[in-house]
XYZ file of N, CA and C in Angstrom:
519
model
N 104.671 185.741 127.657
C 105.252 184.884 126.676
C 104.505 183.578 126.547
N 103.836 183.200 127.562
C 103.136 181.935 127.519
C 101.947 181.984 126.569
N 101.461 183.174 126.308
C 100.338 183.302 125.369
C 100.777 183.035 123.935
N 102.009 183.325 123.563
C 102.494 183.192 122.186
C 102.964 181.778 121.882
N 103.166 180.942 122.856
C 103.629 179.580 122.597
C 102.475 178.719 122.132
N 102.797 177.779 121.313
C 101.781 176.886 120.748
C 101.937 175.537 121.404
N 100.854 174.923 121.682
C 100.878 173.601 122.278
C 101.146 172.572 121.194
N 102.322 171.940 121.221
C 102.684 170.948 120.212
C 101.905 169.658 120.378
N 101.456 169.395 121.556
C 100.759 168.136 121.810
C 99.370 168.125 121.196
N 98.747 169.262 121.096
C 97.384 169.344 120.598
C 97.307 169.428 119.071
N 98.440 169.599 118.407
C 98.431 169.720 116.946
C 98.384 168.323 116.345
N 97.384 168.051 115.537
C 97.258 166.748 114.878
C 97.940 166.793 113.520
N 98.584 165.690 113.208
C 99.216 165.615 111.882
C 98.149 165.332 110.855
N 98.244 166.009 109.747
C 97.271 165.844 108.684
C 97.651 164.622 107.863
N 96.746 163.669 107.706
C 97.006 162.460 106.939
C 96.863 162.774 105.451
N 97.743 162.171 104.633
C 97.618 162.429 103.192
C 96.324 161.811 102.657
N 95.781 162.476 101.691
C 94.516 162.041 101.118
C 94.717 160.786 100.267
N 93.751 159.885 100.318
C 93.799 158.661 99.510
C 93.099 158.851 98.168
N 92.572 160.025 97.945
C 91.843 160.306 96.719
C 92.710 160.132 95.455
N 93.963 160.641 95.408
C 94.765 160.422 94.197
C 95.036 158.938 93.915
N 95.209 158.153 94.956
C 95.428 156.724 94.777
C 94.190 156.060 94.187
N 93.028 156.399 94.711
C 91.773 155.822 94.219
C 91.532 156.236 92.774
N 91.754 157.500 92.469
C 91.580 157.986 91.093
C 92.549 157.264 90.152
N 93.784 157.059 90.581
C 94.766 156.363 89.753
C 94.361 154.930 89.468
N 93.870 154.238 90.474
C 93.433 152.843 90.285
C 92.242 152.773 89.334
N 91.275 153.684 89.521
C 90.090 153.693 88.648
C 90.502 153.983 87.204
N 91.386 154.947 86.999
C 91.832 155.270 85.642
C 92.621 154.119 85.018
N 93.455 153.430 85.804
C 94.204 152.291 85.281
C 93.265 151.170 84.854
N 92.251 150.890 85.666
C 91.271 149.860 85.312
C 90.483 150.253 84.070
N 90.087 151.522 83.993
C 89.341 151.986 82.824
C 90.214 151.912 81.569
N 91.480 152.294 81.679
C 92.386 152.219 80.531
C 92.622 150.786 80.091
N 92.804 149.892 81.050
C 92.989 148.477 80.716
C 91.761 147.903 80.049
N 90.589 148.226 80.583
C 89.335 147.753 79.981
C 89.134 148.317 78.589
N 89.442 149.599 78.419
C 89.311 150.220 77.103
C 90.277 149.620 76.095
N 91.500 149.352 76.536
C 92.483 148.718 75.639
C 92.063 147.322 75.249
N 91.541 146.566 76.213
C 91.054 145.217 75.924
C 89.915 145.265 74.914
N 88.962 146.198 75.129
C 87.842 146.329 74.204
C 88.325 146.711 72.806
N 89.287 147.648 72.732
C 89.775 148.099 71.428
C 90.437 146.965 70.658
N 91.197 146.129 71.342
C 91.855 145.006 70.675
C 90.829 143.949 70.275
N 89.900 143.644 71.164
C 88.897 142.614 70.875
C 87.945 143.031 69.763
N 87.658 144.320 69.664
C 86.732 144.773 68.628
C 87.426 144.967 67.287
N 88.749 144.881 67.263
C 89.472 145.000 66.003
C 89.939 146.402 65.691
N 89.753 147.334 66.587
C 90.174 148.708 66.329
C 91.692 148.862 66.347
N 92.399 148.024 67.096
C 93.848 148.160 67.236
C 94.603 146.959 66.694
N 94.161 146.388 65.619
C 94.926 145.331 64.970
C 94.826 143.979 65.624
N 93.930 143.811 66.566
C 93.753 142.503 67.177
C 92.908 141.623 66.279
N 92.657 140.406 66.736
C 91.840 139.493 65.962
C 90.371 139.915 65.994
N 90.005 140.708 66.984
C 88.625 141.153 67.081
C 87.709 139.983 67.337
N 86.595 139.949 66.629
C 85.635 138.868 66.781
C 86.005 137.673 65.928
N 87.200 137.660 65.417
C 87.667 136.560 64.572
C 87.587 135.240 65.320
N 87.967 135.239 66.597
C 87.902 134.005 67.376
C 86.461 133.614 67.633
N 85.578 134.588 67.807
C 84.170 134.280 68.007
C 83.577 133.672 66.740
N 83.987 134.169 65.583
C 83.513 133.609 64.327
C 83.958 132.163 64.186
N 85.201 131.893 64.561
C 85.691 130.522 64.467
C 84.936 129.603 65.406
N 84.677 130.063 66.621
C 83.973 129.202 67.561
C 82.530 129.012 67.131
N 81.900 130.048 66.576
C 80.536 129.912 66.088
C 80.506 129.013 64.864
N 81.510 129.125 64.022
C 81.588 128.291 62.817
C 81.832 126.845 63.157
N 82.576 126.561 64.225
C 82.854 125.178 64.579
C 81.641 124.518 65.195
N 80.729 125.313 65.801
C 79.526 124.740 66.382
C 78.552 124.279 65.308
N 78.521 124.986 64.175
C 77.560 124.653 63.140
C 78.031 123.515 62.253
N 79.204 123.005 62.474
C 79.690 121.853 61.724
C 80.358 122.252 60.433
N 80.291 121.367 59.440
C 80.993 121.567 58.170
C 80.211 122.457 57.227
N 79.001 122.885 57.615
C 78.184 123.697 56.729
C 78.827 125.041 56.425
N 79.408 125.679 57.430
C 79.973 127.013 57.223
C 81.480 127.007 57.485
N 82.171 126.088 56.860
C 83.620 126.011 57.045
C 84.278 127.178 56.323
N 85.116 127.906 57.035
C 85.733 129.114 56.501
C 87.171 128.843 56.087
N 87.553 129.304 54.923
C 88.920 129.167 54.434
C 89.726 130.373 54.893
N 90.830 130.130 55.541
C 91.701 131.207 55.991
C 92.883 131.263 55.031
N 93.117 132.438 54.456
C 94.234 132.597 53.529
C 95.512 132.811 54.312
N 96.388 131.826 54.277
C 97.690 131.962 54.917
C 98.731 132.023 53.826
N 99.689 132.891 53.980
C 100.715 132.982 52.949
C 101.529 131.693 52.894
N 101.840 131.282 51.700
C 102.617 130.060 51.523
C 104.053 130.314 51.962
N 104.597 129.358 52.677
C 105.988 129.477 53.102
C 106.892 129.233 51.900
N 107.968 129.971 51.823
C 108.877 129.757 50.693
C 109.540 128.383 50.796
N 109.827 127.811 49.657
C 110.493 126.508 49.618
C 111.979 126.723 49.886
N 112.399 126.436 51.111
C 113.792 126.643 51.503
C 114.363 125.368 52.090
N 115.669 125.315 52.079
C 116.407 124.239 52.736
C 117.358 124.879 53.727
N 117.690 124.126 54.757
C 118.643 124.607 55.746
C 119.876 123.719 55.672
N 120.994 124.346 55.422
C 122.258 123.630 55.300
C 123.108 123.996 56.506
N 123.463 122.997 57.270
C 124.234 123.230 58.484
C 125.714 123.401 58.147
N 126.287 124.479 58.666
C 127.717 124.734 58.517
C 128.418 124.002 59.662
N 129.465 123.237 59.368
C 130.161 122.532 60.456
C 130.650 123.512 61.523
N 130.721 123.012 62.747
C 131.124 123.842 63.879
C 132.529 124.394 63.683
N 132.703 125.651 64.077
C 133.994 126.329 64.006
C 134.403 126.673 65.432
N 135.626 126.300 65.813
C 136.170 126.676 67.112
C 137.381 127.563 66.841
N 137.326 128.774 67.374
C 138.371 129.769 67.122
C 139.033 130.110 68.442
N 140.357 130.073 68.472
C 141.062 130.527 69.671
C 141.171 132.042 69.612
N 140.826 132.671 70.714
C 140.827 134.129 70.782
C 142.182 134.609 71.268
N 142.534 135.775 70.852
C 143.837 136.327 71.193
C 143.928 136.759 72.643
N 145.082 137.255 73.034
C 145.260 137.735 74.408
C 144.407 138.980 74.650
N 144.069 139.180 75.894
C 143.279 140.359 76.244
C 141.790 140.085 76.298
N 141.382 138.841 76.104
C 139.967 138.518 76.210
C 139.728 137.702 77.467
N 138.533 137.756 77.957
C 138.196 136.981 79.140
C 138.003 135.509 78.785
N 137.586 135.234 77.556
C 137.375 133.861 77.106
C 138.555 133.426 76.241
N 138.817 132.127 76.212
C 139.935 131.608 75.434
C 139.512 131.150 74.050
N 138.241 130.694 73.915
C 137.782 130.147 72.641
C 136.374 130.638 72.311
N 136.091 130.643 71.024
C 134.752 130.912 70.530
C 134.290 129.677 69.778
N 133.160 129.141 70.199
C 132.572 127.992 69.503
C 131.364 128.518 68.738
N 131.367 128.302 67.416
C 130.349 128.872 66.544
C 129.765 127.788 65.655
N 128.430 127.797 65.561
C 127.734 126.876 64.684
C 126.601 127.648 64.025
N 126.378 127.418 62.729
C 125.350 128.155 62.003
C 124.670 127.248 60.988
N 123.584 127.756 60.466
C 122.840 127.078 59.418
C 122.507 128.127 58.362
N 122.577 127.728 57.105
C 122.274 128.641 56.002
C 120.881 128.339 55.474
N 120.088 129.379 55.309
C 118.767 129.237 54.703
C 118.918 129.538 53.218
N 118.659 128.538 52.390
C 118.840 128.678 50.945
C 117.569 128.224 50.226
N 117.248 128.822 49.071
C 116.138 128.310 48.275
C 116.423 126.859 47.877
N 115.388 126.043 47.821
C 115.583 124.613 47.562
C 116.290 124.347 46.246
N 116.056 125.157 45.240
C 116.693 124.896 43.944
C 118.195 125.175 43.963
N 118.713 125.851 44.998
C 120.156 126.108 45.098
C 120.828 125.279 46.195
N 120.090 124.424 46.862
C 120.631 123.688 48.004
C 121.849 122.852 47.619
N 121.788 122.142 46.515
C 122.910 121.291 46.095
C 124.140 122.130 45.757
N 123.936 123.257 45.112
C 125.063 124.128 44.748
C 125.748 124.687 45.993
N 124.963 125.118 46.973
C 125.537 125.694 48.190
C 126.246 124.608 49.000
N 125.681 123.412 49.043
C 126.354 122.316 49.745
C 127.696 121.999 49.095
N 127.779 122.166 47.784
C 129.035 121.906 47.075
C 130.142 122.880 47.447
N 129.770 124.096 47.838
C 130.802 125.090 48.200
C 130.866 125.299 49.715
N 130.315 124.384 50.479
C 130.310 124.510 51.940
C 131.705 124.651 52.544
N 132.733 123.946 52.028
C 134.083 124.188 52.581
C 134.552 125.630 52.392
N 134.182 126.240 51.286
C 134.553 127.639 51.048
C 133.796 128.561 52.017
N 132.540 128.254 52.270
C 131.742 129.031 53.223
C 132.348 128.914 54.614
N 132.706 127.701 54.993
C 133.311 127.488 56.304
C 134.637 128.238 56.412
N 135.388 128.265 55.349
C 136.677 128.973 55.348
C 136.478 130.479 55.541
N 135.510 131.055 54.842
C 135.313 132.503 54.965
C 134.806 132.855 56.366
N 133.964 132.002 56.965
C 133.497 132.256 58.327
C 134.631 132.112 59.331
N 135.430 131.078 59.155
C 136.571 130.842 60.040
C 137.553 132.017 59.966
N 137.857 132.459 58.763
C 138.791 133.587 58.583
C 138.247 134.860 59.235
N 136.965 135.113 59.050
C 136.373 136.310 59.624
C 136.390 136.253 61.153
N 135.990 135.132 61.719
C 135.928 135.020 63.178
C 137.312 135.113 63.818
N 138.338 134.596 63.147
C 139.698 134.687 63.691
C 140.239 136.111 63.664
N 139.748 136.929 62.750
C 140.237 138.301 62.617
C 139.560 139.276 63.581
N 138.580 138.816 64.321
C 137.851 139.709 65.221
C 138.707 140.130 66.409
N 138.494 141.348 66.830
C 139.136 141.890 68.025
C 138.269 141.543 69.236
N 138.850 141.471 70.429
C 138.049 141.179 71.630
C 136.901 142.161 71.830
N 137.118 143.430 71.522
C 136.060 144.422 71.702
C 134.893 144.183 70.755
N 135.152 143.532 69.591
C 134.076 143.213 68.653
C 133.120 142.171 69.226
N 133.639 141.280 70.035
C 132.829 140.212 70.614
C 132.102 140.656 71.882
N 132.675 141.604 72.601
C 132.143 141.996 73.894
C 131.214 143.200 73.830
N 131.100 143.822 72.669
C 130.263 145.009 72.530
C 128.784 144.641 72.635
N 127.968 145.577 73.144
C 126.525 145.322 73.169
C 125.997 145.177 71.741
N 125.163 144.206 71.523
C 124.611 143.979 70.188
C 125.611 143.392 69.216
N 126.685 142.809 69.734
C 127.740 142.296 68.870
C 127.247 141.181 67.963
N 126.418 140.307 68.473
C 125.980 139.159 67.679
C 125.194 139.593 66.447
N 124.393 140.621 66.572
C 123.614 141.112 65.435
C 124.549 141.644 64.350
N 125.546 142.426 64.749
C 126.498 142.977 63.781
C 127.332 141.876 63.145
N 127.792 140.932 63.971
C 128.615 139.833 63.446
C 127.812 138.980 62.472
N 126.561 138.724 62.800
C 125.712 137.920 61.922
C 125.548 138.595 60.562
N 125.323 139.890 60.558
C 125.195 140.640 59.305
C 126.471 140.582 58.479
N 127.624 140.730 59.139
C 128.908 140.674 58.430
C 129.159 139.280 57.850
N 128.829 138.251 58.637
C 129.038 136.884 58.148
C 128.101 136.573 56.982
N 126.863 137.024 57.055
C 125.926 136.805 55.955
C 126.412 137.496 54.693
N 126.925 138.693 54.826
C 127.448 139.414 53.659
C 128.597 138.649 53.018
N 129.488 138.118 53.829
C 130.630 137.359 53.306
C 130.195 136.043 52.660
N 129.231 135.377 53.258
C 128.733 134.128 52.682
C 128.048 134.402 51.350
N 127.309 135.487 51.262
C 126.661 135.838 49.986
C 127.671 136.176 48.913
N 128.797 136.761 49.294
C 129.847 137.030 48.314
C 130.428 135.737 47.750
N 130.549 134.735 48.599
C 131.114 133.454 48.178
C 130.096 132.634 47.386
N 128.872 132.560 47.878
C 127.874 131.672 47.281
C 127.056 132.337 46.186
N 126.938 133.616 46.228
C 126.069 134.321 45.293
C 124.938 134.976 46.061
N 124.592 136.176 45.679
C 123.616 136.981 46.415
C 122.260 136.290 46.532
N 121.790 135.664 45.462
C 120.456 135.064 45.472
C 120.440 133.623 45.967
N 121.590 133.055 46.277
C 121.658 131.653 46.691
C 121.528 131.450 48.201
N 121.798 132.470 48.990
C 121.686 132.359 50.452
C 120.726 133.442 50.930
N 119.646 133.002 51.562
C 118.644 133.946 52.066
C 119.020 134.492 53.425
N 119.551 133.621 54.298
C 119.824 134.056 55.664
C 120.851 133.138 56.309
N 121.481 133.648 57.350
C 122.403 132.879 58.160
C 121.827 132.834 59.570
N 121.570 131.636 60.045
C 120.994 131.466 61.377
C 122.089 131.012 62.323
N 122.311 131.768 63.370
C 123.331 131.420 64.356
C 122.718 130.415 65.330
N 123.266 129.214 65.335
C 122.768 128.156 66.217
C 123.527 128.097 67.523
N 124.801 128.468 67.478
C 125.622 128.401 68.692
C 126.698 129.475 68.592
N 126.837 130.261 69.645
C 127.850 131.301 69.735
C 128.271 131.347 71.190
N 129.299 130.557 71.519
C 129.689 130.375 72.918
C 131.123 130.842 73.117
N 131.307 131.739 74.039
C 132.643 132.176 74.451
C 132.986 131.437 75.738
N 134.096 130.693 75.721
C 134.512 130.015 76.962
C 136.007 130.008 77.092
């Protein structure tokens, strides 16, 4: 029987190969370098040599000044909606909602929208008071609430008079 037994002491444990780790690191470096090259050369929507052109153009002085076409920003005004504090009903972890927003309006309608600001504040106040606790606590709630409030403000002010509603403060306490 002693012939069939194996000596456990003489058996060496086989160490795992480091080759897959080395191959992984080399491939990651090659991929990173390739991605950097693709962006810098302009193949993937990067600026490419655009920055090099600017630096080369700035060295030569005013002789080769390049005009960059930037889209003109729309003429807008921002009208701040007075702060709204809403008491939340039972069943919520917070007692109050403090809300502040600003309306983005075309400049030619700024005076008209400011004239109906109390009506805008009323529709926002009414909407926020009607919310259920689950509406405020849901994931992505602010995005949905912002869309609903913008829709209501556009109904009051006119579709083309309000471009956007920017939420400046939305605090549950």
